[in-house]
Short mmCIF file of N, CA and C in Angstrom, two decimals:
data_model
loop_
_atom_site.label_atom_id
_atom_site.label_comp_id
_atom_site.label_asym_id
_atom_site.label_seq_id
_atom_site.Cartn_x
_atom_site.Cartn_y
_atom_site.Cartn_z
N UNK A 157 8.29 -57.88 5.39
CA UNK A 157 7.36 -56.84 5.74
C UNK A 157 6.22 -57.37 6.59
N UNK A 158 5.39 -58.36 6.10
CA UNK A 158 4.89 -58.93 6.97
C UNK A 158 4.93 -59.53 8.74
N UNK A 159 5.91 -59.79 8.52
CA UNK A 159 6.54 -60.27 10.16
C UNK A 159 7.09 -58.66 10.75
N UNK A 160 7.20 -57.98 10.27
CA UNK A 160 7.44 -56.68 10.83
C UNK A 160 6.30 -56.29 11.57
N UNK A 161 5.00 -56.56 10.08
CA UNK A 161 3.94 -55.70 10.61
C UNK A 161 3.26 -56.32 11.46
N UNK A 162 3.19 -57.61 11.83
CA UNK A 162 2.82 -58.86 12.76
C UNK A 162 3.37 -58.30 14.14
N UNK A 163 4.56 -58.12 14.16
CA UNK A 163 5.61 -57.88 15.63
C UNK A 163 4.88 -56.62 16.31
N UNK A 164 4.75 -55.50 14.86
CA UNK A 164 4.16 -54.35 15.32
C UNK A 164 3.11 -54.24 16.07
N UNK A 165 1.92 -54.85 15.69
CA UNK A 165 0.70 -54.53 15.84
C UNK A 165 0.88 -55.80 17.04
N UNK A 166 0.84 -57.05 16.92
CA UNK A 166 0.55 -57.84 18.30
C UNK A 166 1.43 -57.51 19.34
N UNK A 167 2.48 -56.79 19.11
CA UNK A 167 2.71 -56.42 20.31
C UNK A 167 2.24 -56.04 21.92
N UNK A 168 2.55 -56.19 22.93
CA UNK A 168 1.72 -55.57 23.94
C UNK A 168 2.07 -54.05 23.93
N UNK A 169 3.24 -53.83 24.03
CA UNK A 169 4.26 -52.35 24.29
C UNK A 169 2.93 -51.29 23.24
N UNK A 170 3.41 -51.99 21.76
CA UNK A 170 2.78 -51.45 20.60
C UNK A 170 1.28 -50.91 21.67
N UNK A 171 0.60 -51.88 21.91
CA UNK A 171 -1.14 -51.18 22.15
C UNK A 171 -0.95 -50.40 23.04
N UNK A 172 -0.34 -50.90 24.30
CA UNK A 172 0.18 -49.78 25.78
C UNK A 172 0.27 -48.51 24.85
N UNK A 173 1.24 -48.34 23.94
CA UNK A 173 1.53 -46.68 23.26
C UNK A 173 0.24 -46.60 23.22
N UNK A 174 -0.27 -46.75 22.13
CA UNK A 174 -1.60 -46.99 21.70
C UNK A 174 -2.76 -46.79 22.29
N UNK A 175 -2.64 -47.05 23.83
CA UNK A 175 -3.96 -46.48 25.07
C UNK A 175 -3.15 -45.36 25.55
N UNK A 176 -2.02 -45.12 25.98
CA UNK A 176 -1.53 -44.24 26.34
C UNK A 176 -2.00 -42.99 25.67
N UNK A 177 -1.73 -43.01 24.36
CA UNK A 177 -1.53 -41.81 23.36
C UNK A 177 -3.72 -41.50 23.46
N UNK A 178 -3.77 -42.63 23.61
CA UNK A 178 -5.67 -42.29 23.04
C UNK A 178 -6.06 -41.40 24.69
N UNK A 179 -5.79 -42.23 25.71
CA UNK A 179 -6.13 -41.64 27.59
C UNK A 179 -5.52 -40.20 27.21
N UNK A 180 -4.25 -39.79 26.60
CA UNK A 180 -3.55 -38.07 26.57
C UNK A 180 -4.73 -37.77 25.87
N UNK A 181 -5.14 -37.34 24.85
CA UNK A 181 -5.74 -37.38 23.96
C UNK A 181 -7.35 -36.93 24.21
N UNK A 182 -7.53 -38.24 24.90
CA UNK A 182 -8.92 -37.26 25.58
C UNK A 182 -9.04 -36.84 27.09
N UNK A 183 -7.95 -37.10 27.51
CA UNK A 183 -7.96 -35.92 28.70
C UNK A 183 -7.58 -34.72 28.22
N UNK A 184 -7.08 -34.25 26.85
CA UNK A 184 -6.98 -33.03 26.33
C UNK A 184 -8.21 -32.62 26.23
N UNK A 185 -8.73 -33.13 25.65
CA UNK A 185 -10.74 -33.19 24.93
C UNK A 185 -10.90 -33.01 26.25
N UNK A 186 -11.19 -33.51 27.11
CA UNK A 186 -12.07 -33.66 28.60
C UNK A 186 -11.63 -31.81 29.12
N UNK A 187 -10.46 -31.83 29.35
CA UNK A 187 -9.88 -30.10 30.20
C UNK A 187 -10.35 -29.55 28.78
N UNK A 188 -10.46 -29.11 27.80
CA UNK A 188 -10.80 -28.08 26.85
C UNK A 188 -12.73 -27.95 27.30
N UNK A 189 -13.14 -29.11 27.27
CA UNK A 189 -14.38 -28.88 27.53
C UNK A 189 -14.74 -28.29 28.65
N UNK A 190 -14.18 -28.47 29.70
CA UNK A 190 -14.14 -28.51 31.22
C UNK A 190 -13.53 -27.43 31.85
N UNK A 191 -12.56 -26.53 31.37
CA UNK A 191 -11.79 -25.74 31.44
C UNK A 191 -12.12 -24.56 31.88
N UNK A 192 -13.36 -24.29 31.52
CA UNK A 192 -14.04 -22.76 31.85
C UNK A 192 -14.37 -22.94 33.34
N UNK A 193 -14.43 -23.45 33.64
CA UNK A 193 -14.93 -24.37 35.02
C UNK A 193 -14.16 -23.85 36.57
N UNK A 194 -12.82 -23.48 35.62
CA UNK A 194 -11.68 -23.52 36.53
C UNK A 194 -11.14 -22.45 35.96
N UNK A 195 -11.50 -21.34 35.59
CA UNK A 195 -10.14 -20.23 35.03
C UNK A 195 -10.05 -19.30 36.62
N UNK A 196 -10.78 -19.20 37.79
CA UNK A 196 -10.57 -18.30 38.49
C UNK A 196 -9.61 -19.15 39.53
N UNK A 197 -8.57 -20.66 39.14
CA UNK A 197 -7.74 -21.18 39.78
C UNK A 197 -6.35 -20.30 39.72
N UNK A 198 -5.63 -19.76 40.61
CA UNK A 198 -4.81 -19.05 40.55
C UNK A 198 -3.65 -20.32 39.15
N UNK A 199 -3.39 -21.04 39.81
CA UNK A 199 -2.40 -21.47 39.45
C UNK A 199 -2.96 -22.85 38.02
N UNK A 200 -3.21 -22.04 37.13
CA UNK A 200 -4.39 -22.92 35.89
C UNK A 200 -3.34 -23.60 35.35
N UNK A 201 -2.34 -23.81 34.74
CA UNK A 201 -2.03 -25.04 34.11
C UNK A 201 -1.11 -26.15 34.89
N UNK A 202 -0.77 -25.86 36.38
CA UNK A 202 -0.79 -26.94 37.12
C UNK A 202 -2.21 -27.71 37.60
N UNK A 203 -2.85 -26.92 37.77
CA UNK A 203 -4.59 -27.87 37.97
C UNK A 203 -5.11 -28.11 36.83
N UNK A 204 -4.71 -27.74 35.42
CA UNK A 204 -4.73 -28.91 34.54
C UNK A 204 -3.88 -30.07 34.28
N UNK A 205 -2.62 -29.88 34.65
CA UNK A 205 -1.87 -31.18 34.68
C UNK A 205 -2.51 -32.26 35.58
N UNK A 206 -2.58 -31.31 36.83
CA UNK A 206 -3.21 -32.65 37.79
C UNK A 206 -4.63 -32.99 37.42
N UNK A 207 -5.62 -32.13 36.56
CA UNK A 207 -6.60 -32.87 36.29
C UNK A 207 -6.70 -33.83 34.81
N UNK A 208 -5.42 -33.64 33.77
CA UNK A 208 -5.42 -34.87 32.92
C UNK A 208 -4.50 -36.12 33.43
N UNK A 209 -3.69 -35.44 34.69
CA UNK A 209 -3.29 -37.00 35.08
C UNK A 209 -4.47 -37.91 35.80
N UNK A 210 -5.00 -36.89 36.30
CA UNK A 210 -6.53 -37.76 37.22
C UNK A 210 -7.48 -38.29 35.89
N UNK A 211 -7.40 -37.99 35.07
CA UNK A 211 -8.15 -38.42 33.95
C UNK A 211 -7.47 -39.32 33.32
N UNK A 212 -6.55 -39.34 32.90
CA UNK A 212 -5.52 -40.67 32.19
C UNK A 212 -5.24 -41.33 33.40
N UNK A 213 -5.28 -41.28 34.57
CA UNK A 213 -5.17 -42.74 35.34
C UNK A 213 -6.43 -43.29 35.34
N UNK A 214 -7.16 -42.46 35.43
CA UNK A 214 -8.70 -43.68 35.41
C UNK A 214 -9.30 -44.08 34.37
N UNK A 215 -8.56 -43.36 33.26
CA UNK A 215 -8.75 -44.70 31.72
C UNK A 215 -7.81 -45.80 32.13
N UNK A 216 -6.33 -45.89 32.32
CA UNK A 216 -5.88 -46.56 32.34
C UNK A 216 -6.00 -47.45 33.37
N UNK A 217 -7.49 -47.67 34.52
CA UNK A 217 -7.27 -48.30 35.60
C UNK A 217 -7.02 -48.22 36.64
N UNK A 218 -6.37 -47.02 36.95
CA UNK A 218 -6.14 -46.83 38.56
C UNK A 218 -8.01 -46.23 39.36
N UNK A 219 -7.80 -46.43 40.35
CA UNK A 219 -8.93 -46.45 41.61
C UNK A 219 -9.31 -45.49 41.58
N UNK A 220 -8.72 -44.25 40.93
CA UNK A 220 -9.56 -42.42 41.47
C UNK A 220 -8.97 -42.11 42.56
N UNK A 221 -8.01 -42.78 43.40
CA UNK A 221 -7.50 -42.15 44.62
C UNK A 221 -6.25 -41.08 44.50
N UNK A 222 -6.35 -40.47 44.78
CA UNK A 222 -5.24 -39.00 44.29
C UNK A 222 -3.70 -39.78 44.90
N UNK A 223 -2.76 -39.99 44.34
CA UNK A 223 -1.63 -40.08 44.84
C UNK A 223 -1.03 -39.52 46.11
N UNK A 224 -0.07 -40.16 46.70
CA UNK A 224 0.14 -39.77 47.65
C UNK A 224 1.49 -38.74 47.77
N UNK A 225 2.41 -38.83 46.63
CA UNK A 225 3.02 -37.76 45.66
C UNK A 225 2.47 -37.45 44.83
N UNK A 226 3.30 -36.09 43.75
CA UNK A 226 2.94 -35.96 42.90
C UNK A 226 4.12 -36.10 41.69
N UNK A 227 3.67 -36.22 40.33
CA UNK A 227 4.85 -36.61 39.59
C UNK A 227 6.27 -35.69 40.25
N UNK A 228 7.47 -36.70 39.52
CA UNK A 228 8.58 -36.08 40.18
C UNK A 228 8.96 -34.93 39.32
N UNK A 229 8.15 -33.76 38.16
CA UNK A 229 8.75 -32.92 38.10
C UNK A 229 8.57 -31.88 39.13
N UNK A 230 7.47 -32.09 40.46
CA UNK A 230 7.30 -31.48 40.93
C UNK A 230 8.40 -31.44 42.36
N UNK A 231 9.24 -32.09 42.20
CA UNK A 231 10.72 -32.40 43.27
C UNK A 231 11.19 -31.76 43.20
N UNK A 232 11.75 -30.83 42.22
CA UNK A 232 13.16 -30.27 41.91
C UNK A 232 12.94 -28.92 42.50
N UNK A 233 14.16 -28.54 42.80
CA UNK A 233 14.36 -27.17 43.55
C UNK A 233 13.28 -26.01 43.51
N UNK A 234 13.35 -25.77 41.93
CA UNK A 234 12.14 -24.24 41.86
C UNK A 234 10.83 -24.56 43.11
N UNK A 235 10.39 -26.00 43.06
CA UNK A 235 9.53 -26.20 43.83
C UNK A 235 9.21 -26.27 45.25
N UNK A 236 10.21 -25.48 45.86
CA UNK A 236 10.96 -25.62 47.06
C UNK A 236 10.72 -24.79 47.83
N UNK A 237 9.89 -23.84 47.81
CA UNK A 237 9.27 -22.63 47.87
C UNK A 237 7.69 -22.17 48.39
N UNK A 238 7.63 -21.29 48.55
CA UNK A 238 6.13 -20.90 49.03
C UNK A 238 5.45 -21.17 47.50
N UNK A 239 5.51 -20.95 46.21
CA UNK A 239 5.25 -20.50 45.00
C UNK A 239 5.32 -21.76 44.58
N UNK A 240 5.97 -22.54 44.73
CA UNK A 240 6.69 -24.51 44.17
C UNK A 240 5.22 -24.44 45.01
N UNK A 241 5.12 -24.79 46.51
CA UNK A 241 3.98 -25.36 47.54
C UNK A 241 2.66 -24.90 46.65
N UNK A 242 2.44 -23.98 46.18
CA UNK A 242 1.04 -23.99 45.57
C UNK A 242 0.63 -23.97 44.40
N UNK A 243 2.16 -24.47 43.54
CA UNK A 243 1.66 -25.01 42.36
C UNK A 243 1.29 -26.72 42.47
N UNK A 244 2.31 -26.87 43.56
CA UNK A 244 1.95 -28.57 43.70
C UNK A 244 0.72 -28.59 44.42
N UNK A 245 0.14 -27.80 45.33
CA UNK A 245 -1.34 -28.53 45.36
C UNK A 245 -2.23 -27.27 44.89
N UNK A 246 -2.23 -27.22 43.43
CA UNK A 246 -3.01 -27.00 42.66
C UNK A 246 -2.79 -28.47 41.77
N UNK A 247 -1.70 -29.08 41.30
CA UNK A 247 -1.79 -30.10 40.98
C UNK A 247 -2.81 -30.92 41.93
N UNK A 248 -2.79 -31.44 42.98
CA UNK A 248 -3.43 -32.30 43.85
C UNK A 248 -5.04 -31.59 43.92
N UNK A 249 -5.36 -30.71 43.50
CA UNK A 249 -6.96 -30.08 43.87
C UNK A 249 -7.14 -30.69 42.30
N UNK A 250 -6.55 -30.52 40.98
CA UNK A 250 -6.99 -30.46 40.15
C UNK A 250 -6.97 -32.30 38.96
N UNK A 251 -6.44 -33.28 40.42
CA UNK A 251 -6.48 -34.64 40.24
C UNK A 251 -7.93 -34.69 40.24
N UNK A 252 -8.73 -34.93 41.69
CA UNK A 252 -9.66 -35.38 41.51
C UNK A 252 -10.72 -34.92 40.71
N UNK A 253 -10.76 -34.16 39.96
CA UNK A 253 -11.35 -32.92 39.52
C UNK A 253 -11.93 -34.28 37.77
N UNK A 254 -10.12 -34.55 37.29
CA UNK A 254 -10.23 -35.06 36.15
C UNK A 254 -10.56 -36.75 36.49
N UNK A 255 -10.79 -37.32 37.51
CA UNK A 255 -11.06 -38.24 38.01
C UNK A 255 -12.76 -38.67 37.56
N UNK A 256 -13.20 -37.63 38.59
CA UNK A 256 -14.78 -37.51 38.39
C UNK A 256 -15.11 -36.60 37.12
N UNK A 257 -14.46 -36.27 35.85
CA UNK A 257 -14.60 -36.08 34.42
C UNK A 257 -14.06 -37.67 33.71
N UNK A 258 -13.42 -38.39 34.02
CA UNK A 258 -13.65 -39.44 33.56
C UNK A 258 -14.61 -40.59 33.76
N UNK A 259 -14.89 -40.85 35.08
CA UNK A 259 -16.19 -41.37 35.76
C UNK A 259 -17.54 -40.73 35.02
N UNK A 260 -17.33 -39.46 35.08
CA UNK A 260 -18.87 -39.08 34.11
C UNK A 260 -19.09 -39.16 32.76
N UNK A 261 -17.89 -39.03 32.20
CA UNK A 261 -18.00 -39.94 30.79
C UNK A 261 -17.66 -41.35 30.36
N UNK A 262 -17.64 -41.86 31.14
CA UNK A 262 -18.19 -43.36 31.09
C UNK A 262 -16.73 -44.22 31.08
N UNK A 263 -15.52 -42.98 30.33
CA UNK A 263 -13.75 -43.75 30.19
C UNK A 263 -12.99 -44.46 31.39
N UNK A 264 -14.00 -44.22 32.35
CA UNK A 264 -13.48 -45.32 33.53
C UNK A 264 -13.47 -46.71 33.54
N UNK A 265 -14.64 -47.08 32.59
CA UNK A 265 -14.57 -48.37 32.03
C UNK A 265 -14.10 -49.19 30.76
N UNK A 266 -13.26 -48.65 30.30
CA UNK A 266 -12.70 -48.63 28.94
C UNK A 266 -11.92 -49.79 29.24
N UNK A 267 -10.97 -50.06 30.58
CA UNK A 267 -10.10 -50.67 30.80
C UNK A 267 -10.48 -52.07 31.14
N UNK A 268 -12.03 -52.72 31.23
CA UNK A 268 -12.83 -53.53 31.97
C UNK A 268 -12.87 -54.66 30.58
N UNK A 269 -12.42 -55.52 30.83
CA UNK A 269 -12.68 -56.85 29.60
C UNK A 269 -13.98 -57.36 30.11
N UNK A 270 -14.66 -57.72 29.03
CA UNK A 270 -16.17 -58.11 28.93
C UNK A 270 -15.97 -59.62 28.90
N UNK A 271 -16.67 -60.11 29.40
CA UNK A 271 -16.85 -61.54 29.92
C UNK A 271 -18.17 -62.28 28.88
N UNK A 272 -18.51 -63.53 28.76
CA UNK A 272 -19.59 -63.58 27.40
C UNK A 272 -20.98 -63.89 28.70
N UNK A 273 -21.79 -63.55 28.06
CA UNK A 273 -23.09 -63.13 28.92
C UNK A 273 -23.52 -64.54 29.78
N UNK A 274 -22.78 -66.34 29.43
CA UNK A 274 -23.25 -67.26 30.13
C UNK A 274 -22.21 -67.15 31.43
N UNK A 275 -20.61 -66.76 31.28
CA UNK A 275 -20.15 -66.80 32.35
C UNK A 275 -20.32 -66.14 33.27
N UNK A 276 -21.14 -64.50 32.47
CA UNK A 276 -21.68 -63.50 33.80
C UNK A 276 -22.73 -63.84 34.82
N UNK A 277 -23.64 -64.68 33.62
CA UNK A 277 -24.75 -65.00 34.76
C UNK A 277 -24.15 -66.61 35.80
N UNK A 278 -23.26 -67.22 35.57
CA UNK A 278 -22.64 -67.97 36.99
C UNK A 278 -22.52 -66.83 37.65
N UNK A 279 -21.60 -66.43 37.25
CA UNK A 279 -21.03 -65.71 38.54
C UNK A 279 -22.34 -64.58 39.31
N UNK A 280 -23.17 -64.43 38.75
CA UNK A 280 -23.98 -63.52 39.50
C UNK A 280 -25.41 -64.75 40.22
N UNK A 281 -25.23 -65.91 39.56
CA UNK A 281 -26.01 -66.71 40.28
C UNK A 281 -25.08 -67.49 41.18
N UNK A 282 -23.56 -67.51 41.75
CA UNK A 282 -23.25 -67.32 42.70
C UNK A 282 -23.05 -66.73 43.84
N UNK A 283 -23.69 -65.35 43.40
CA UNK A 283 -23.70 -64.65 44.18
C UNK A 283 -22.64 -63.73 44.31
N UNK A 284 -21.80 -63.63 43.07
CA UNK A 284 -20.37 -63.00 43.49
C UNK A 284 -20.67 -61.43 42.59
N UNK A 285 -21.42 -61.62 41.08
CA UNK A 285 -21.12 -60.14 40.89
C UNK A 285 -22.82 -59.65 40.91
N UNK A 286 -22.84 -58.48 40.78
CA UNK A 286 -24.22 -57.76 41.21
C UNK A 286 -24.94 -57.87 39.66
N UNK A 287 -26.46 -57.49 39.63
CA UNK A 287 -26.79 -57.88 38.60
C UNK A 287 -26.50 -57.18 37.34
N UNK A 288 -25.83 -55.84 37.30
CA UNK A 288 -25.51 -54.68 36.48
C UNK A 288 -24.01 -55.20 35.75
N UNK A 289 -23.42 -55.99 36.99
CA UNK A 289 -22.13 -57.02 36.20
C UNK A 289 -21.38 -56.01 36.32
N UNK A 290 -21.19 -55.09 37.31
CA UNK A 290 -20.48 -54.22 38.02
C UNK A 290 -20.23 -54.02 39.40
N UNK A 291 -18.94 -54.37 39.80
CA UNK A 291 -18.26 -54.44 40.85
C UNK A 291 -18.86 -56.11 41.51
N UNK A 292 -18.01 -56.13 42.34
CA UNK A 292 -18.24 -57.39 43.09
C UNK A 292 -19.05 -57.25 44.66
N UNK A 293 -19.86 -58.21 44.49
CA UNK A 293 -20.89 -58.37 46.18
C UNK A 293 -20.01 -59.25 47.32
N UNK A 294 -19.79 -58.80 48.24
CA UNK A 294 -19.49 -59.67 49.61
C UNK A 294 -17.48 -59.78 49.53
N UNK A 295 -17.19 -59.42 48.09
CA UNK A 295 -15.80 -59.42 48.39
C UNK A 295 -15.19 -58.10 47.51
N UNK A 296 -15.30 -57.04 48.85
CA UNK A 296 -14.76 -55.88 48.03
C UNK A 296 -13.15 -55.32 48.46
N UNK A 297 -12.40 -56.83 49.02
CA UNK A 297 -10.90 -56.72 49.29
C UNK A 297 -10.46 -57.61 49.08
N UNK A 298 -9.16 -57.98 48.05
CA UNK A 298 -8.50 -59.37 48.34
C UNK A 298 -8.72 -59.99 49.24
N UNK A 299 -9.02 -61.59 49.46
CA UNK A 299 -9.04 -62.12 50.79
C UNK A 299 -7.22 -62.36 51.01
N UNK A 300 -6.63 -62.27 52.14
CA UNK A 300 -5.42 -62.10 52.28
C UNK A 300 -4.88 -63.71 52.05
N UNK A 301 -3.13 -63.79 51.30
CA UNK A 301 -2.64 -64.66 51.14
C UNK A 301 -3.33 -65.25 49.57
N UNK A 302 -3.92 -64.67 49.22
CA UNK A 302 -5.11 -65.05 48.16
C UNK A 302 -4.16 -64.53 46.52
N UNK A 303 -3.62 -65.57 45.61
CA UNK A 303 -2.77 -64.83 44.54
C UNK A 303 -3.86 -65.40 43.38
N UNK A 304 -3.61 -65.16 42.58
CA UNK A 304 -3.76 -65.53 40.73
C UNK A 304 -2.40 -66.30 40.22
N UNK A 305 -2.52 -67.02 39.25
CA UNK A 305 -1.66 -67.19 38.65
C UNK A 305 -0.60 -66.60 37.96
N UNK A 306 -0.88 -64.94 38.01
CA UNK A 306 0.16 -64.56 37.33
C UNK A 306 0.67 -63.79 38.14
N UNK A 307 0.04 -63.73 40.24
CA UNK A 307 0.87 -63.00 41.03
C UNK A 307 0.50 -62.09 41.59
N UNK A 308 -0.83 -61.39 40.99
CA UNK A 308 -1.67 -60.63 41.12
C UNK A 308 -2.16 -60.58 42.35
N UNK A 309 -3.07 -59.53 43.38
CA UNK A 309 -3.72 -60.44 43.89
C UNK A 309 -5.24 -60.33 43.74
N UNK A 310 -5.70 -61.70 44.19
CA UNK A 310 -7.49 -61.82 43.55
C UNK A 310 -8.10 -62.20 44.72
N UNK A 311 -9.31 -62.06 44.35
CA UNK A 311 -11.00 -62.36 45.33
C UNK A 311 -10.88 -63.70 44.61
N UNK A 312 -11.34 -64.63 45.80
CA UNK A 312 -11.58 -66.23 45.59
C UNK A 312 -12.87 -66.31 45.06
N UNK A 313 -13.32 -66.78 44.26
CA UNK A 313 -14.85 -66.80 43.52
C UNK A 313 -15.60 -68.45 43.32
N UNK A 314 -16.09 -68.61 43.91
CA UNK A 314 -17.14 -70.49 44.33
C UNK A 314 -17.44 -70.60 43.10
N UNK A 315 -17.05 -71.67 42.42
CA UNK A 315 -17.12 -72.45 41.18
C UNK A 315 -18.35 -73.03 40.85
N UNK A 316 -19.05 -72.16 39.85
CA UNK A 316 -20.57 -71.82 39.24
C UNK A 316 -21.15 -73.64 39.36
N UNK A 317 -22.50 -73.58 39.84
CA UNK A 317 -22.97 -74.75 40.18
C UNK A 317 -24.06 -74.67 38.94
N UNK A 318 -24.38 -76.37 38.18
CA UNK A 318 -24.97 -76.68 37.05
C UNK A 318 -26.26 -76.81 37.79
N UNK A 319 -27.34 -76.73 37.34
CA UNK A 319 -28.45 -77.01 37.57
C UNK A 319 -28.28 -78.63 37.16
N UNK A 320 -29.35 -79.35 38.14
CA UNK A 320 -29.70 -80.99 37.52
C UNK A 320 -30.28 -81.11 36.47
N UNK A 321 -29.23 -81.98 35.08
CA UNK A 321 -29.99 -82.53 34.02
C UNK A 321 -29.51 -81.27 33.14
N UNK A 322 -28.19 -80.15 33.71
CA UNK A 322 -28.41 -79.67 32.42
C UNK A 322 -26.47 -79.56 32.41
N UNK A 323 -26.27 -78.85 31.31
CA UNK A 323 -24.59 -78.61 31.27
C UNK A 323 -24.05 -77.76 31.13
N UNK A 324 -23.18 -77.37 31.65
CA UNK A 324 -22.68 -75.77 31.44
C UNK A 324 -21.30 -75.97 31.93
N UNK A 325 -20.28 -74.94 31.49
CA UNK A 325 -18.68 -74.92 31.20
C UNK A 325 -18.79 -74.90 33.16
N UNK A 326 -17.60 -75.20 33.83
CA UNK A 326 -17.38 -75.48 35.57
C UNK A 326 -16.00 -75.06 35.53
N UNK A 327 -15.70 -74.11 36.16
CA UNK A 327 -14.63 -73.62 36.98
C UNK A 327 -13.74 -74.91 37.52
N UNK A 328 -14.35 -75.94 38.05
CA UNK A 328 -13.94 -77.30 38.63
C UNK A 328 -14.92 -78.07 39.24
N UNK A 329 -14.68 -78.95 40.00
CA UNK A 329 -15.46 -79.88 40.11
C UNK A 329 -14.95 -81.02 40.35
N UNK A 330 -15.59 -81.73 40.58
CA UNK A 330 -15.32 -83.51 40.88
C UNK A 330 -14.50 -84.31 39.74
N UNK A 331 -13.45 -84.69 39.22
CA UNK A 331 -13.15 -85.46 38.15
C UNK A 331 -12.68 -84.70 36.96
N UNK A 332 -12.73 -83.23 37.43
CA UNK A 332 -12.18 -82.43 36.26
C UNK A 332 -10.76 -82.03 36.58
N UNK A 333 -10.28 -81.96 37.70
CA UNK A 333 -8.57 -81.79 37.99
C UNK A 333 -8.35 -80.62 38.71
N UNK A 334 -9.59 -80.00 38.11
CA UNK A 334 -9.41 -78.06 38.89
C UNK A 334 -9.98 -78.15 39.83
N UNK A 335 -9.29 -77.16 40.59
CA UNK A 335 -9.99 -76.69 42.11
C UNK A 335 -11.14 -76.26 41.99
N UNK A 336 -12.20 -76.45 43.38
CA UNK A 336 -12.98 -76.38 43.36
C UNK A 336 -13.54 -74.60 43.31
N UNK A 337 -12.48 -73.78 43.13
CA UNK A 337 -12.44 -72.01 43.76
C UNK A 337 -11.44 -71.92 42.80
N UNK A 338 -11.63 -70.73 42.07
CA UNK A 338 -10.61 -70.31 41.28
C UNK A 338 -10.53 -68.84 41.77
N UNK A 339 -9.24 -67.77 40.94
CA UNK A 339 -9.08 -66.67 41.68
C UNK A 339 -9.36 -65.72 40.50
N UNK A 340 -10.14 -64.34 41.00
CA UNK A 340 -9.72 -63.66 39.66
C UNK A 340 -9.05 -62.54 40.28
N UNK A 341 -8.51 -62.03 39.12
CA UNK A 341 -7.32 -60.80 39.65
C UNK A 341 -8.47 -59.52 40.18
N UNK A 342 -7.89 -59.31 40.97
CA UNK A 342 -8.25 -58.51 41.68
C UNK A 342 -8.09 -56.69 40.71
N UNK A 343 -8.59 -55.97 39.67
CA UNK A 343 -8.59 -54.97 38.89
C UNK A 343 -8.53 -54.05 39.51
N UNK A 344 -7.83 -53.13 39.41
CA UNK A 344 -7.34 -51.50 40.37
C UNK A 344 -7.80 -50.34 39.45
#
């Protein structure tokens, strides 16, 4: 039982369900609140689909940029039509909609791992993140050819410099083996 419940819970798959089910969940909460907002949309529960998918992608990380399709139930024949054409962009009006309802309740950052407050301040006394420790200064695109270790791709970040006479953890350095620039993944 134990090693069951071990497999269960550390799983990755296991938590993925687990954010999945919580992002549905309150993009339900988000359109119930939000909903009155929008009843004079002809076509109301396709511009709620597209506004809890715009809301569950930006818990889960994506950029807020509206797709450039829309899910593929919107492919199939019925949709093929003058009547198909404006349910699918009522989907697409009603993306960004749940986009900027997740941005205003703060679930855009849910997906953001917290860093411990000495490695934030390197990096912002390098000059790389701003002082709010939100978003990055001077590199707001992969530099090209530029990977991570796991393939990703990342912004190259200058390996936090010690003040004289004192000590602090180094990205790399002289005699330590690591490069002098490490990469971090680049977050979507």
């Amino acid at each position: 039982m134990h090693n069951g419940f071990t497999a269960m819970t550390k799983n990755n798959s296991w938590s993925d369900t687990v954010v999945v089910l919580r992002n549905r969940s309150y993009s339900a909460k988000a359109w119930h609140r939000r909903k009155q907002n929008f009843c004079n949309e002809r076509h109301n529960q396709d511009f709620c689909n597209g506004f809890r998918a715009g809301y569950e992608a930006v818990c889960g990380g994506a950029d807020g940029c509206t797709p450039a399709f829309p899910p593929s139930e919107y492919w199939s024949w019925e949709y093929q039509s003058g009547e198909g054409q404006a349910r699918t962009s009522a989907w697409f009006t009603g993306y960004p909609h749940g986009v900027r309802a997740a941005e205003e309740e703060g679930t855009a950052n849910w997906h953001q791992i917290q860093m411990s407050p000495g490695t934030q301040n390197q990096y912002q006394n390098a000059g790389v993140m701003s002082q709010s420790g939100i978003g990055l200064s001077n590199y707001s695109q992969p530099l090209p050819g530029t990977m991570s270790p796991g393939g990703m791709s990342g912004i190259p970040v200058p390996a936090p410099m010690a003040s004289p006479g004192t000590m602090s953890p180094s990205l790399g350095g002289s005699g330590s083996g690591l490069p002098t620039q490490s990469v971090v993944p680049h977050v979507q």
